Short mmCIF file of C-alpha atoms in Angstrom, two decimals:
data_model
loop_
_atom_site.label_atom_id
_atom_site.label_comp_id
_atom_site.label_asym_id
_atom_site.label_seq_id
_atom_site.Cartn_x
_atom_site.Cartn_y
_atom_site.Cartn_z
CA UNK A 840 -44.72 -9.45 4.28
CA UNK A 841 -41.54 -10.82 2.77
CA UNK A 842 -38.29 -10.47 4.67
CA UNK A 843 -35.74 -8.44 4.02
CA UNK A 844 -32.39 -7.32 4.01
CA UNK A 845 -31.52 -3.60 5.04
CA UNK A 846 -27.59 -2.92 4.00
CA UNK A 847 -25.87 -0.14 6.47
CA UNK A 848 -24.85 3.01 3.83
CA UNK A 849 -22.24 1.91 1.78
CA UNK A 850 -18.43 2.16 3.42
CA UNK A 851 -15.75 3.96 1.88
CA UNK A 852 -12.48 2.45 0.32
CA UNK A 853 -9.09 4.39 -0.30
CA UNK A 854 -6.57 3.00 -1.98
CA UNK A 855 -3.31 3.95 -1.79
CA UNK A 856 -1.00 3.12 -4.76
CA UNK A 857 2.92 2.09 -4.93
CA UNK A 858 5.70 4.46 -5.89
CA UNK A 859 6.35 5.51 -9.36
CA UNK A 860 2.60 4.25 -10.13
CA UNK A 861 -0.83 6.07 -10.04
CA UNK A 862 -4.18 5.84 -8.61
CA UNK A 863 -4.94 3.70 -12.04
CA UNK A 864 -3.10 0.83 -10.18
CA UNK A 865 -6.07 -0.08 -8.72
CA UNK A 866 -8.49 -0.21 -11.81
CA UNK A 867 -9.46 -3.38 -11.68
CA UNK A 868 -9.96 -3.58 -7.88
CA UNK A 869 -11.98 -0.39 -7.85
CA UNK A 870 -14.22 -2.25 -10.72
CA UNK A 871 -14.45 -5.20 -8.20
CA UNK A 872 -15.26 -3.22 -5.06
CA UNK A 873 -18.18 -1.07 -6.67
CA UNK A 874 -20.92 -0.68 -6.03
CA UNK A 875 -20.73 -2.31 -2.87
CA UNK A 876 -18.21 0.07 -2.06
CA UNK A 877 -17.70 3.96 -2.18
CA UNK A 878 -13.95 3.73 -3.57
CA UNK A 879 -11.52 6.64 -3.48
CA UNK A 880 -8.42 5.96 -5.24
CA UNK A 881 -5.94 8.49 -4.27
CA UNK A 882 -2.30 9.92 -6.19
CA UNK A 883 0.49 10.82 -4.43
CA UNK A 884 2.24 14.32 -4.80
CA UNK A 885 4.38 13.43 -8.43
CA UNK A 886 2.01 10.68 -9.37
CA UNK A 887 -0.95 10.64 -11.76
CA UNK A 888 -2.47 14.04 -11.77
CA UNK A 889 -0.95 15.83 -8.72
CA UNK A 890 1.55 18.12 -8.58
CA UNK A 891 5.22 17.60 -6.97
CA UNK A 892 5.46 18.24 -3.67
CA UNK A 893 7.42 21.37 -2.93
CA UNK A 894 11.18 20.91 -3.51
CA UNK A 895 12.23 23.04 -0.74
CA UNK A 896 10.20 20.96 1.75
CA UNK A 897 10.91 17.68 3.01
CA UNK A 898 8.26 15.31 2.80
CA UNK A 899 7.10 12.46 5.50
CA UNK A 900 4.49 9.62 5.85
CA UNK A 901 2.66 11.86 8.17
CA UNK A 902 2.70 14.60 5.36
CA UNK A 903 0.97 11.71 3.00
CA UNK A 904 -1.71 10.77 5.41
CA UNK A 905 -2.73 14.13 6.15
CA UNK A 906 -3.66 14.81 2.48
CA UNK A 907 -6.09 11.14 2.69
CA UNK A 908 -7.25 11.94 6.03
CA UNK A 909 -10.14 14.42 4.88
CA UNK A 910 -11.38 11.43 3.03
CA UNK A 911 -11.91 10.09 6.14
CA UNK A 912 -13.05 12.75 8.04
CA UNK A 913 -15.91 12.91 4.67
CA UNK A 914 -17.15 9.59 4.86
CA UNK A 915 -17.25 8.82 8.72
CA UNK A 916 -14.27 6.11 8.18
CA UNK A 917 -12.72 3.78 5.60
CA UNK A 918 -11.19 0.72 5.02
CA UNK A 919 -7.95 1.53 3.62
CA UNK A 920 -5.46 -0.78 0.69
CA UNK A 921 -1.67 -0.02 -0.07
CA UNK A 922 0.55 -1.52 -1.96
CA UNK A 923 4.28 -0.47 -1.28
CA UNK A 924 4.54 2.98 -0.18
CA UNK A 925 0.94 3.19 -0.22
CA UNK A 926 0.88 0.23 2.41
CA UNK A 927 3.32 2.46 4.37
CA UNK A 928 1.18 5.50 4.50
CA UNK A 929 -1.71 3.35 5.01
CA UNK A 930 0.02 2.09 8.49
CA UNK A 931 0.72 5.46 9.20
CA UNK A 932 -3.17 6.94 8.98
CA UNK A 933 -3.76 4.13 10.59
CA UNK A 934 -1.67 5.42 13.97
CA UNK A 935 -2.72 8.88 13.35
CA UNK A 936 -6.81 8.31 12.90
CA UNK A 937 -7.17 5.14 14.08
CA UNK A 938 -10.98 5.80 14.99
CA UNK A 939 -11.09 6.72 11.48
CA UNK A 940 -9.76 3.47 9.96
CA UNK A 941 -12.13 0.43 9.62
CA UNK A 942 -9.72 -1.89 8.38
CA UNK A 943 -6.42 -2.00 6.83
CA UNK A 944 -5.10 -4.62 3.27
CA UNK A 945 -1.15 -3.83 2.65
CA UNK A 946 0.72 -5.94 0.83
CA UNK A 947 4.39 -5.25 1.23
CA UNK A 948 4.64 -2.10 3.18
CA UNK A 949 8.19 -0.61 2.66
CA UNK A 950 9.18 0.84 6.42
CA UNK A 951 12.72 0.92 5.15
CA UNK A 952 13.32 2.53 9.09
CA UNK A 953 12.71 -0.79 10.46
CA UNK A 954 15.41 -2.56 8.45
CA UNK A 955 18.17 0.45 9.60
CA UNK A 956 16.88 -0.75 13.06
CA UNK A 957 17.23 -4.01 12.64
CA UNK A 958 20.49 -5.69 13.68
CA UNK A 959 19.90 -9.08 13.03
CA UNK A 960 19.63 -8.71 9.48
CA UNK A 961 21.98 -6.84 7.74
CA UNK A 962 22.02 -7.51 4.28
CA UNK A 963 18.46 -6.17 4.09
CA UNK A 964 18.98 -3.21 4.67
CA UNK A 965 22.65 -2.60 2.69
CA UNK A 966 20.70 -4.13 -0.49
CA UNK A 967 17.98 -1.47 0.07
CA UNK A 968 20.52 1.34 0.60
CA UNK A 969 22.63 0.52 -2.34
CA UNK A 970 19.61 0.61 -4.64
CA UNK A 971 18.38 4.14 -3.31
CA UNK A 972 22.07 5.43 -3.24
CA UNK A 973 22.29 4.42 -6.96
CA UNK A 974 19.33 5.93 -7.82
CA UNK A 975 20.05 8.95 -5.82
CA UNK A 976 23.70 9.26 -8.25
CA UNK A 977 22.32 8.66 -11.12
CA UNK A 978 19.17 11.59 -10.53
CA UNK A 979 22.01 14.09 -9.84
CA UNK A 980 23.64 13.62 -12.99
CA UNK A 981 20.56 14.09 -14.94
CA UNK A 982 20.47 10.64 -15.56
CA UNK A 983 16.52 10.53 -15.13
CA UNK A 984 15.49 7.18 -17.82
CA UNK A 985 18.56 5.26 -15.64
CA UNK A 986 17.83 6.10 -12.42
CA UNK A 987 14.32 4.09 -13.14
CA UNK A 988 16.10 1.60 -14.75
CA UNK A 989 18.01 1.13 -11.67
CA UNK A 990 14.34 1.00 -9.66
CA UNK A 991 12.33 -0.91 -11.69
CA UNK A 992 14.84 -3.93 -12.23
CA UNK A 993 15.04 -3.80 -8.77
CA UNK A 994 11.63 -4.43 -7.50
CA UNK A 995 10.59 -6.06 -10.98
CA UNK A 996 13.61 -8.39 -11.97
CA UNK A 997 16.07 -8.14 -14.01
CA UNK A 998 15.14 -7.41 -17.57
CA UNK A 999 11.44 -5.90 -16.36
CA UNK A 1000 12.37 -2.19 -17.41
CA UNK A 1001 13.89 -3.62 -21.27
CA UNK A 1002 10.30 -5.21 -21.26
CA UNK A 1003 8.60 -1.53 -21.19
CA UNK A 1004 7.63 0.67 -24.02
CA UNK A 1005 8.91 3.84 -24.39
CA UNK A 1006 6.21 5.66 -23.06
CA UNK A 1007 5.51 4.10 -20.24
CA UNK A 1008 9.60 4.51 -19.43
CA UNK A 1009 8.89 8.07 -19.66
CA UNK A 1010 6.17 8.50 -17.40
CA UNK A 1011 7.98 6.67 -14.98
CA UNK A 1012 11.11 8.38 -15.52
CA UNK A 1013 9.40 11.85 -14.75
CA UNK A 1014 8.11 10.62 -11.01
CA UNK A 1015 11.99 9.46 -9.95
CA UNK A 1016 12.47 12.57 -8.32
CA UNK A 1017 8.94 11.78 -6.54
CA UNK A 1018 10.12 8.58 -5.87
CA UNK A 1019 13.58 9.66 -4.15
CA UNK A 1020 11.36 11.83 -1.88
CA UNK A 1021 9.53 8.44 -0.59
CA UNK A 1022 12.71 6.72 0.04
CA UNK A 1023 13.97 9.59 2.43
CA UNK A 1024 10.73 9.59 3.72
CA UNK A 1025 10.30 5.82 4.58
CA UNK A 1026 14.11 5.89 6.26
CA UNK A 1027 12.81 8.47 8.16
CA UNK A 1028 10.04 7.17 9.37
CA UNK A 1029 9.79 6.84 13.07
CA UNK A 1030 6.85 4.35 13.52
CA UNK A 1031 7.18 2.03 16.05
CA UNK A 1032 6.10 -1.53 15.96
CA UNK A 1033 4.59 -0.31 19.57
CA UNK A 1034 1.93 2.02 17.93
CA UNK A 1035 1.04 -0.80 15.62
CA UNK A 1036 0.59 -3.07 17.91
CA UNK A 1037 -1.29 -1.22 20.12
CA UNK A 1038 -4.06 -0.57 17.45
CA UNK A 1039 -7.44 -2.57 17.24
CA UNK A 1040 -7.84 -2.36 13.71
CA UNK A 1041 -8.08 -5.40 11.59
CA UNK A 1042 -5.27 -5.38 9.43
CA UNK A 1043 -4.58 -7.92 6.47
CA UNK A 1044 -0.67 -8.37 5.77
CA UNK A 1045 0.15 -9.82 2.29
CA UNK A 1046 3.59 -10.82 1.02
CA UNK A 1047 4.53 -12.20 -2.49
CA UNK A 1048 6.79 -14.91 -1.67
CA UNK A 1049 9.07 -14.48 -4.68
CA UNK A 1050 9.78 -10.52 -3.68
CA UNK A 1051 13.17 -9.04 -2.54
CA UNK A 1052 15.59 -9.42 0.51
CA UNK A 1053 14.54 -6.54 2.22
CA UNK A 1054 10.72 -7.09 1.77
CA UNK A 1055 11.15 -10.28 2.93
CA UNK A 1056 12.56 -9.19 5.77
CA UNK A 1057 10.25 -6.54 6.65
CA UNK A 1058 7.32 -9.14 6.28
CA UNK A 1059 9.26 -11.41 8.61
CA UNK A 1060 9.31 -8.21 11.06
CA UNK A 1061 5.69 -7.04 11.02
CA UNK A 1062 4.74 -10.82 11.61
CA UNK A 1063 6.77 -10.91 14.94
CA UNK A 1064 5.69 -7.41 16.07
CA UNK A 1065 1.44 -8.28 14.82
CA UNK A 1066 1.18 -11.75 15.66
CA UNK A 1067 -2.28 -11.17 16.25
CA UNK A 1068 -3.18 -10.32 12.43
CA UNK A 1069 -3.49 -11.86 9.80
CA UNK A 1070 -0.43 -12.83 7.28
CA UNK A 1071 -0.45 -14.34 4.37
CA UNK A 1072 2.64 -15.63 1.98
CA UNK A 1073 1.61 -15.66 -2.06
CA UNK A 1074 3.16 -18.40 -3.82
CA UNK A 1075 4.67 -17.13 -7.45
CA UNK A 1076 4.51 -13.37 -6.88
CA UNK A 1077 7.16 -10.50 -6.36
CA UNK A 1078 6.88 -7.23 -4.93
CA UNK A 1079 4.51 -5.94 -7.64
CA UNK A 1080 2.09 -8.84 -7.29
CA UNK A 1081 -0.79 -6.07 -6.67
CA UNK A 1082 0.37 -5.38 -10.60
CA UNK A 1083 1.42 -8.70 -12.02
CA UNK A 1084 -1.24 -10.82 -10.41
CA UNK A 1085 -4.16 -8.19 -9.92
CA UNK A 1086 -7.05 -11.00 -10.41
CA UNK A 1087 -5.47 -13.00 -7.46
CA UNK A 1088 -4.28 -10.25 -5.13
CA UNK A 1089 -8.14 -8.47 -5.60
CA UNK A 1090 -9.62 -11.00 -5.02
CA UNK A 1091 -8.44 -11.76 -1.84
CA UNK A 1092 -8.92 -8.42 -0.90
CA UNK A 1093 -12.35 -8.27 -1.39
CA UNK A 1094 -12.90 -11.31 0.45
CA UNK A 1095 -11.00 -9.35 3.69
CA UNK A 1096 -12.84 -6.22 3.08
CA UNK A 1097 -16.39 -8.02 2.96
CA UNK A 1098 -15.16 -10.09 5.94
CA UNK A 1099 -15.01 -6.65 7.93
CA UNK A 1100 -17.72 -5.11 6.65
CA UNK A 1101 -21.31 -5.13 9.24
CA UNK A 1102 -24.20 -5.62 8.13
CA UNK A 1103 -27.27 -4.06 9.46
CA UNK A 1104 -30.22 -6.72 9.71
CA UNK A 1105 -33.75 -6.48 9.50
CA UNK A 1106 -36.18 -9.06 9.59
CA UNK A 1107 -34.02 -12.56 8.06
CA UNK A 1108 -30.52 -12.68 10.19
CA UNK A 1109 -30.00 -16.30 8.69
CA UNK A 1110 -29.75 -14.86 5.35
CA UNK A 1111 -27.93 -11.76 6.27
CA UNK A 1112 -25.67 -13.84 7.90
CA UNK A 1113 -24.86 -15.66 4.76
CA UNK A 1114 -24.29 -12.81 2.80
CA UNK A 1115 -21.80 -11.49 5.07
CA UNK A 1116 -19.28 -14.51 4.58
CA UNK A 1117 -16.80 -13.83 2.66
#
């Protein structure tokens, strides 16, 4: 009787996109992932096909990860992936269902919070705060196409938003107001590095090394408070390396995610074995 392999159901993936972007982000990972994986890429309220969140309500990470958590709750657990804001909500399911949470990939998580509480570093969080009070202006005078003018430059470079066609300004234009709600959100915020640090989750932290002040700084901060876990500095990418370098940035993700992923043997371990490397 040959031997044979017997692969555990297959685990669930959620992905959890940046601001002012869409559960189409992840395209090319999701294309990667399957069909080893179940993947479950997920929009935020304003973003891709889901409606606004309600104006006359304010909005929190907590408010986020309750609308993921049922995929969760469906599947038995997931591995989850954010970029951005999506890392950020990620961290924050994390906390909230962490027997629910196999692993977690971020790569730049935005807990703006943590810069406000940081007193060693100034500048990090005054560039962050200018941007959002700029954008925050320029929304209440209608000015829609230059508030994400003002964002995009920001966490793209100078010159990024010229670079765009008009229809893609558009479609980013019409999330700002979504996008001003995840700001006030992520100042808001009131994870500790405590809670984080008290999970026993694997948790992959990625960090273009080309990306902004204040992400820099917030990389700098989760490496302190998660010493345990693993970081990892990309040479030649900026904050939307997820975007601009997809190829690299997936593939080291799947290499994490197969890393953490068990394997159920049967009757060859050695072999088993070697298929679970990443």
């Amino acid at each position: 009787m040959p031997s044979s392999i017997h692969m555990k159901q297959s685990s669930t993936v959620v992905l959890l996109h940046s601001s002012a972007s869409s559960a189409r982000q992840w395209q090319g990972l999701v294309e990667s992932l399957q069909p080893r994986f179940q993947v479950r890429a997920v929009d935020f309220p304003g973003h891709g096909g889901r409606p606004a969140w309600p104006g006359d309500s304010t909005l929190s990470l907590a408010d986020e990860a309750a609308l993921v958590a049922p995929l969760l709750a469906e599947t038995g657990g997931a591995h989850i992936v954010g970029h951005s804001y999506g890392a950020a909500v990620a961290l924050k399911l994390a906390t909230m269902h962490p027997s629910l949470v196999r692993s977690v990939v971020v790569y730049e998580p935005v807990l703006f919070r943590w810069l406000l509480d940081d007193h060693t570093e100034q500048p990090a969080a005054q560039e962050i705060e200018a941007v959002v009070d700029s954008i925050s202006h320029r929304l209440a005078r209608g000015q829609e196409l230059s508030a994400a003018q003002r964002f995009i430059n920001y966490w793209s470079g100078s010159g990024a938003w010229e670079s765009l066609h008009g229809g893609k300004r558009h479609f980013i234009a019409t999330r700002m107001r979504a996008v001003l709600q995840h700001f006030d959100a992520l100042f808001r915020e009131p994870l500790a590095r405590a809670q984080l640090a008290a999970l026993r989750i694997p948790m992959l932290f990625m960090t273009g090394a080309q990306t902004v002040l204040a992400a820099r700084r917030l990389a700098e901060l989760f490496r302190y408070a998660l010493p345990q876990h693993q970081h990892e500095l990309l040479p030649g990418m900026g904050h939307m390396g997820p975007v601009t370098h997809a190829l690299e940035v997936n593939r080291r993700i799947v290499k994490y995610l197969h890393a953490h992923e068990p394997i159920a043997l049967a009757e060859n371990p050695r072999e088993a074995a070697a298929l679970a490397m990443p």
